Amino acid sequence: MEIAKFVLSCIGSFIAVSGFFMGIWKAYSKKTDDKIKAIQAQADEKTKEAEAHAQEEIDKVREGSIAKSEKLEKRIAALEKNVSDLQRDVNLNLGQRLSNIEGEMKGMNNILKQIQGWFINNTPRG
């Protein structure tokens, strides 16, 4: 009987000690899990802040690029208008100048024919 009491007291002591250490282990695990969750929450918060900051920068760059592209489009439109006006003016002036040159060439044609005729008539035939 004494041995049975001893075995039962040993088993009871083992269960009590196991329960005590299991409680300590659970508390340590919970503390570690809480630390991990806190670090994850901080990391998530910092990630969200970084994403918000990056989005702000992207929006600023996008707005700047849109403004610059609109400005460039306006400048290109103004340049196209100026070039077309210049081309129209050049075409008008060029046509008039070519008409003037053509008239002068016709006038010179008669003079050249007269000079050619003089050379033909005044050159001795030999």
PDB file of C-alpha atoms in Angstrom:
ATOM      1  CA  MET A   1       0.000   0.000   0.000  1.00  0.00           C
ATOM      2  CA  GLU A   2       2.841   2.284   0.805  1.00  0.00           C
ATOM      3  CA  ILE A   3       4.234   1.751  -2.650  1.00  0.00           C
ATOM      4  CA  ALA A   4       0.879   2.569  -4.259  1.00  0.00           C
ATOM      5  CA  LYS A   5       0.684   5.772  -2.217  1.00  0.00           C
ATOM      6  CA  PHE A   6       4.234   6.632  -3.265  1.00  0.00           C
ATOM      7  CA  VAL A   7       3.500   5.935  -6.961  1.00  0.00           C
ATOM      8  CA  LEU A   8       0.296   7.959  -6.835  1.00  0.00           C
ATOM      9  CA  SER A   9       2.029  10.863  -5.067  1.00  0.00           C
ATOM     10  CA  CYS A  10       4.811  10.748  -7.703  1.00  0.00           C
ATOM     11  CA  ILE A  11       2.251  10.780 -10.500  1.00  0.00           C
ATOM     12  CA  GLY A  12       0.379  13.647  -8.818  1.00  0.00           C
ATOM     13  CA  SER A  13       3.643  15.567  -8.329  1.00  0.00           C
ATOM     14  CA  PHE A  14       4.565  14.948 -11.988  1.00  0.00           C
ATOM     15  CA  ILE A  15       1.169  16.193 -13.139  1.00  0.00           C
ATOM     16  CA  ALA A  16       1.420  19.270 -10.873  1.00  0.00           C
ATOM     17  CA  VAL A  17       4.979  20.094 -12.036  1.00  0.00           C
ATOM     18  CA  SER A  18       4.026  19.462 -15.682  1.00  0.00           C
ATOM     19  CA  GLY A  19       0.992  21.735 -15.315  1.00  0.00           C
ATOM     20  CA  PHE A  20       3.145  24.432 -13.697  1.00  0.00           C
ATOM     21  CA  PHE A  21       5.773  24.346 -16.452  1.00  0.00           C
ATOM     22  CA  MET A  22       3.071  24.126 -19.111  1.00  0.00           C
ATOM     23  CA  GLY A  23       1.537  27.303 -17.675  1.00  0.00           C
ATOM     24  CA  ILE A  24       4.924  29.019 -17.742  1.00  0.00           C
ATOM     25  CA  TRP A  25       5.463  27.824 -21.346  1.00  0.00           C
ATOM     26  CA  LYS A  26       2.015  29.089 -22.419  1.00  0.00           C
ATOM     27  CA  ALA A  27       2.664  32.485 -20.788  1.00  0.00           C
ATOM     28  CA  TYR A  28       6.043  32.741 -22.544  1.00  0.00           C
ATOM     29  CA  SER A  29       4.486  31.723 -25.884  1.00  0.00           C
ATOM     30  CA  LYS A  30       1.711  34.270 -25.449  1.00  0.00           C
ATOM     31  CA  LYS A  31       4.239  36.999 -24.590  1.00  0.00           C
ATOM     32  CA  THR A  32       6.313  36.109 -27.663  1.00  0.00           C
ATOM     33  CA  ASP A  33       3.208  36.052 -29.890  1.00  0.00           C
ATOM     34  CA  ASP A  34       2.168  39.453 -28.538  1.00  0.00           C
ATOM     35  CA  LYS A  35       5.628  40.855 -29.359  1.00  0.00           C
ATOM     36  CA  ILE A  36       5.425  39.407 -32.870  1.00  0.00           C
ATOM     37  CA  LYS A  37       1.952  40.864 -33.396  1.00  0.00           C
ATOM     38  CA  ALA A  38       3.127  44.268 -32.136  1.00  0.00           C
ATOM     39  CA  ILE A  39       6.100  44.212 -34.519  1.00  0.00           C
ATOM     40  CA  GLN A  40       3.841  43.164 -37.395  1.00  0.00           C
ATOM     41  CA  ALA A  41       1.424  45.986 -36.561  1.00  0.00           C
ATOM     42  CA  GLN A  42       4.300  48.488 -36.533  1.00  0.00           C
ATOM     43  CA  ALA A  43       5.594  47.112 -39.827  1.00  0.00           C
ATOM     44  CA  ASP A  44       2.111  47.345 -41.364  1.00  0.00           C
ATOM     45  CA  GLU A  45       1.750  50.922 -40.127  1.00  0.00           C
ATOM     46  CA  LYS A  46       5.148  51.907 -41.517  1.00  0.00           C
ATOM     47  CA  THR A  47       4.320  50.183 -44.801  1.00  0.00           C
ATOM     48  CA  LYS A  48       1.054  52.102 -45.059  1.00  0.00           C
ATOM     49  CA  GLU A  49       2.885  55.369 -44.305  1.00  0.00           C
ATOM     50  CA  ALA A  50       5.489  54.573 -46.963  1.00  0.00           C
ATOM     51  CA  GLU A  51       2.752  53.709 -49.481  1.00  0.00           C
ATOM     52  CA  ALA A  52       0.904  56.945 -48.697  1.00  0.00           C
ATOM     53  CA  HIS A  53       4.115  58.949 -49.098  1.00  0.00           C
ATOM     54  CA  ALA A  54       4.953  57.154 -52.341  1.00  0.00           C
ATOM     55  CA  GLN A  55       1.428  57.774 -53.646  1.00  0.00           C
ATOM     56  CA  GLU A  56       1.777  61.478 -52.818  1.00  0.00           C
ATOM     57  CA  GLU A  57       5.063  61.631 -54.701  1.00  0.00           C
ATOM     58  CA  ILE A  58       3.552  59.776 -57.651  1.00  0.00           C
ATOM     59  CA  ASP A  59       0.605  62.181 -57.696  1.00  0.00           C
ATOM     60  CA  LYS A  60       2.963  65.189 -57.595  1.00  0.00           C
ATOM     61  CA  VAL A  61       5.055  63.809 -60.448  1.00  0.00           C
ATOM     62  CA  ARG A  62       1.918  62.928 -62.433  1.00  0.00           C
ATOM     63  CA  GLU A  63       0.465  66.428 -61.961  1.00  0.00           C
ATOM     64  CA  GLY A  64       3.786  67.988 -62.958  1.00  0.00           C
ATOM     65  CA  SER A  65       4.095  65.824 -66.034  1.00  0.00           C
ATOM     66  CA  ILE A  66       0.509  66.549 -67.056  1.00  0.00           C
ATOM     67  CA  ALA A  67       1.099  70.284 -66.669  1.00  0.00           C
ATOM     68  CA  LYS A  68       4.330  70.072 -68.663  1.00  0.00           C
ATOM     69  CA  SER A  69       2.748  67.982 -71.404  1.00  0.00           C
ATOM     70  CA  GLU A  70      -0.184  70.410 -71.673  1.00  0.00           C
ATOM     71  CA  LYS A  71       2.281  73.303 -71.872  1.00  0.00           C
ATOM     72  CA  LEU A  72       4.247  71.478 -74.571  1.00  0.00           C
ATOM     73  CA  GLU A  73       1.058  70.730 -76.497  1.00  0.00           C
ATOM     74  CA  LYS A  74       0.148  74.422 -76.452  1.00  0.00           C
ATOM     75  CA  ARG A  75       3.632  75.378 -77.624  1.00  0.00           C
ATOM     76  CA  ILE A  76       3.530  72.772 -80.394  1.00  0.00           C
ATOM     77  CA  ALA A  77       0.125  74.011 -81.539  1.00  0.00           C
ATOM     78  CA  ALA A  78       1.421  77.597 -81.597  1.00  0.00           C
ATOM     79  CA  LEU A  79       4.521  76.513 -83.540  1.00  0.00           C
ATOM     80  CA  GLU A  80       2.408  74.578 -86.055  1.00  0.00           C
ATOM     81  CA  LYS A  81       0.252  77.661 -86.600  1.00  0.00           C
ATOM     82  CA  ASN A  82       3.326  79.874 -87.039  1.00  0.00           C
ATOM     83  CA  VAL A  83       4.919  77.423 -89.464  1.00  0.00           C
ATOM     84  CA  SER A  84       1.751  77.146 -91.529  1.00  0.00           C
ATOM     85  CA  ASP A  85       1.472  80.958 -91.640  1.00  0.00           C
ATOM     86  CA  LEU A  86       5.114  81.232 -92.700  1.00  0.00           C
ATOM     87  CA  GLN A  87       4.644  78.546 -95.337  1.00  0.00           C
ATOM     88  CA  ARG A  88       1.592  80.330 -96.734  1.00  0.00           C
ATOM     89  CA  ASP A  89       3.477  83.659 -96.829  1.00  0.00           C
ATOM     90  CA  VAL A  90       6.504  82.053 -98.474  1.00  0.00           C
ATOM     91  CA  ASN A  91       4.328  80.358-101.082  1.00  0.00           C
ATOM     92  CA  LEU A  92       2.592  83.635-101.918  1.00  0.00           C
ATOM     93  CA  ASN A  93       5.870  85.561-102.099  1.00  0.00           C
ATOM     94  CA  LEU A  94       7.614  82.778-103.977  1.00  0.00           C
ATOM     95  CA  GLY A  95       4.880  82.637-106.603  1.00  0.00           C
ATOM     96  CA  GLN A  96       5.078  86.394-107.116  1.00  0.00           C
ATOM     97  CA  ARG A  97       8.872  86.339-107.313  1.00  0.00           C
ATOM     98  CA  LEU A  98       8.850  83.458-109.771  1.00  0.00           C
ATOM     99  CA  SER A  99       6.395  85.423-111.931  1.00  0.00           C
ATOM    100  CA  ASN A 100       8.730  88.407-111.813  1.00  0.00           C
ATOM    101  CA  ILE A 101      11.743  86.255-112.697  1.00  0.00           C
ATOM    102  CA  GLU A 102       9.804  84.622-115.535  1.00  0.00           C
ATOM    103  CA  GLY A 103       8.919  88.037-116.908  1.00  0.00           C
ATOM    104  CA  GLU A 104      12.552  89.137-116.741  1.00  0.00           C
ATOM    105  CA  MET A 105      13.667  85.924-118.457  1.00  0.00           C
ATOM    106  CA  LYS A 106      11.205  86.521-121.305  1.00  0.00           C
ATOM    107  CA  GLY A 107      12.573  90.026-121.649  1.00  0.00           C
ATOM    108  CA  MET A 108      16.135  88.705-121.662  1.00  0.00           C
ATOM    109  CA  ASN A 109      15.200  86.078-124.258  1.00  0.00           C
ATOM    110  CA  ASN A 110      14.543  88.791-126.850  1.00  0.00           C
ATOM    111  CA  ILE A 111      17.808  90.535-125.967  1.00  0.00           C
ATOM    112  CA  LEU A 112      19.747  87.257-126.233  1.00  0.00           C
ATOM    113  CA  LYS A 113      18.144  86.537-129.629  1.00  0.00           C
ATOM    114  CA  GLN A 114      19.195  89.998-130.818  1.00  0.00           C
ATOM    115  CA  ILE A 115      22.766  89.435-129.590  1.00  0.00           C
ATOM    116  CA  GLN A 116      22.848  86.026-131.282  1.00  0.00           C
ATOM    117  CA  GLY A 117      21.548  87.534-134.493  1.00  0.00           C
ATOM    118  CA  TRP A 118      24.213  90.278-134.378  1.00  0.00           C
ATOM    119  CA  PHE A 119      26.975  87.682-133.930  1.00  0.00           C
ATOM    120  CA  ILE A 120      25.613  85.615-136.789  1.00  0.00           C
ATOM    121  CA  ASN A 121      25.348  88.631-139.093  1.00  0.00           C
ATOM    122  CA  ASN A 122      28.663  90.243-138.122  1.00  0.00           C
ATOM    123  CA  THR A 123      30.891  87.213-137.918  1.00  0.00           C
ATOM    124  CA  PRO A 124      32.977  86.672-141.055  1.00  0.00           C
ATOM    125  CA  ARG A 125      32.446  83.332-142.731  1.00  0.00           C
ATOM    126  CA  GLY A 126      35.562  81.693-143.465  1.00  0.00           C
TER     127      GLY A 126
END
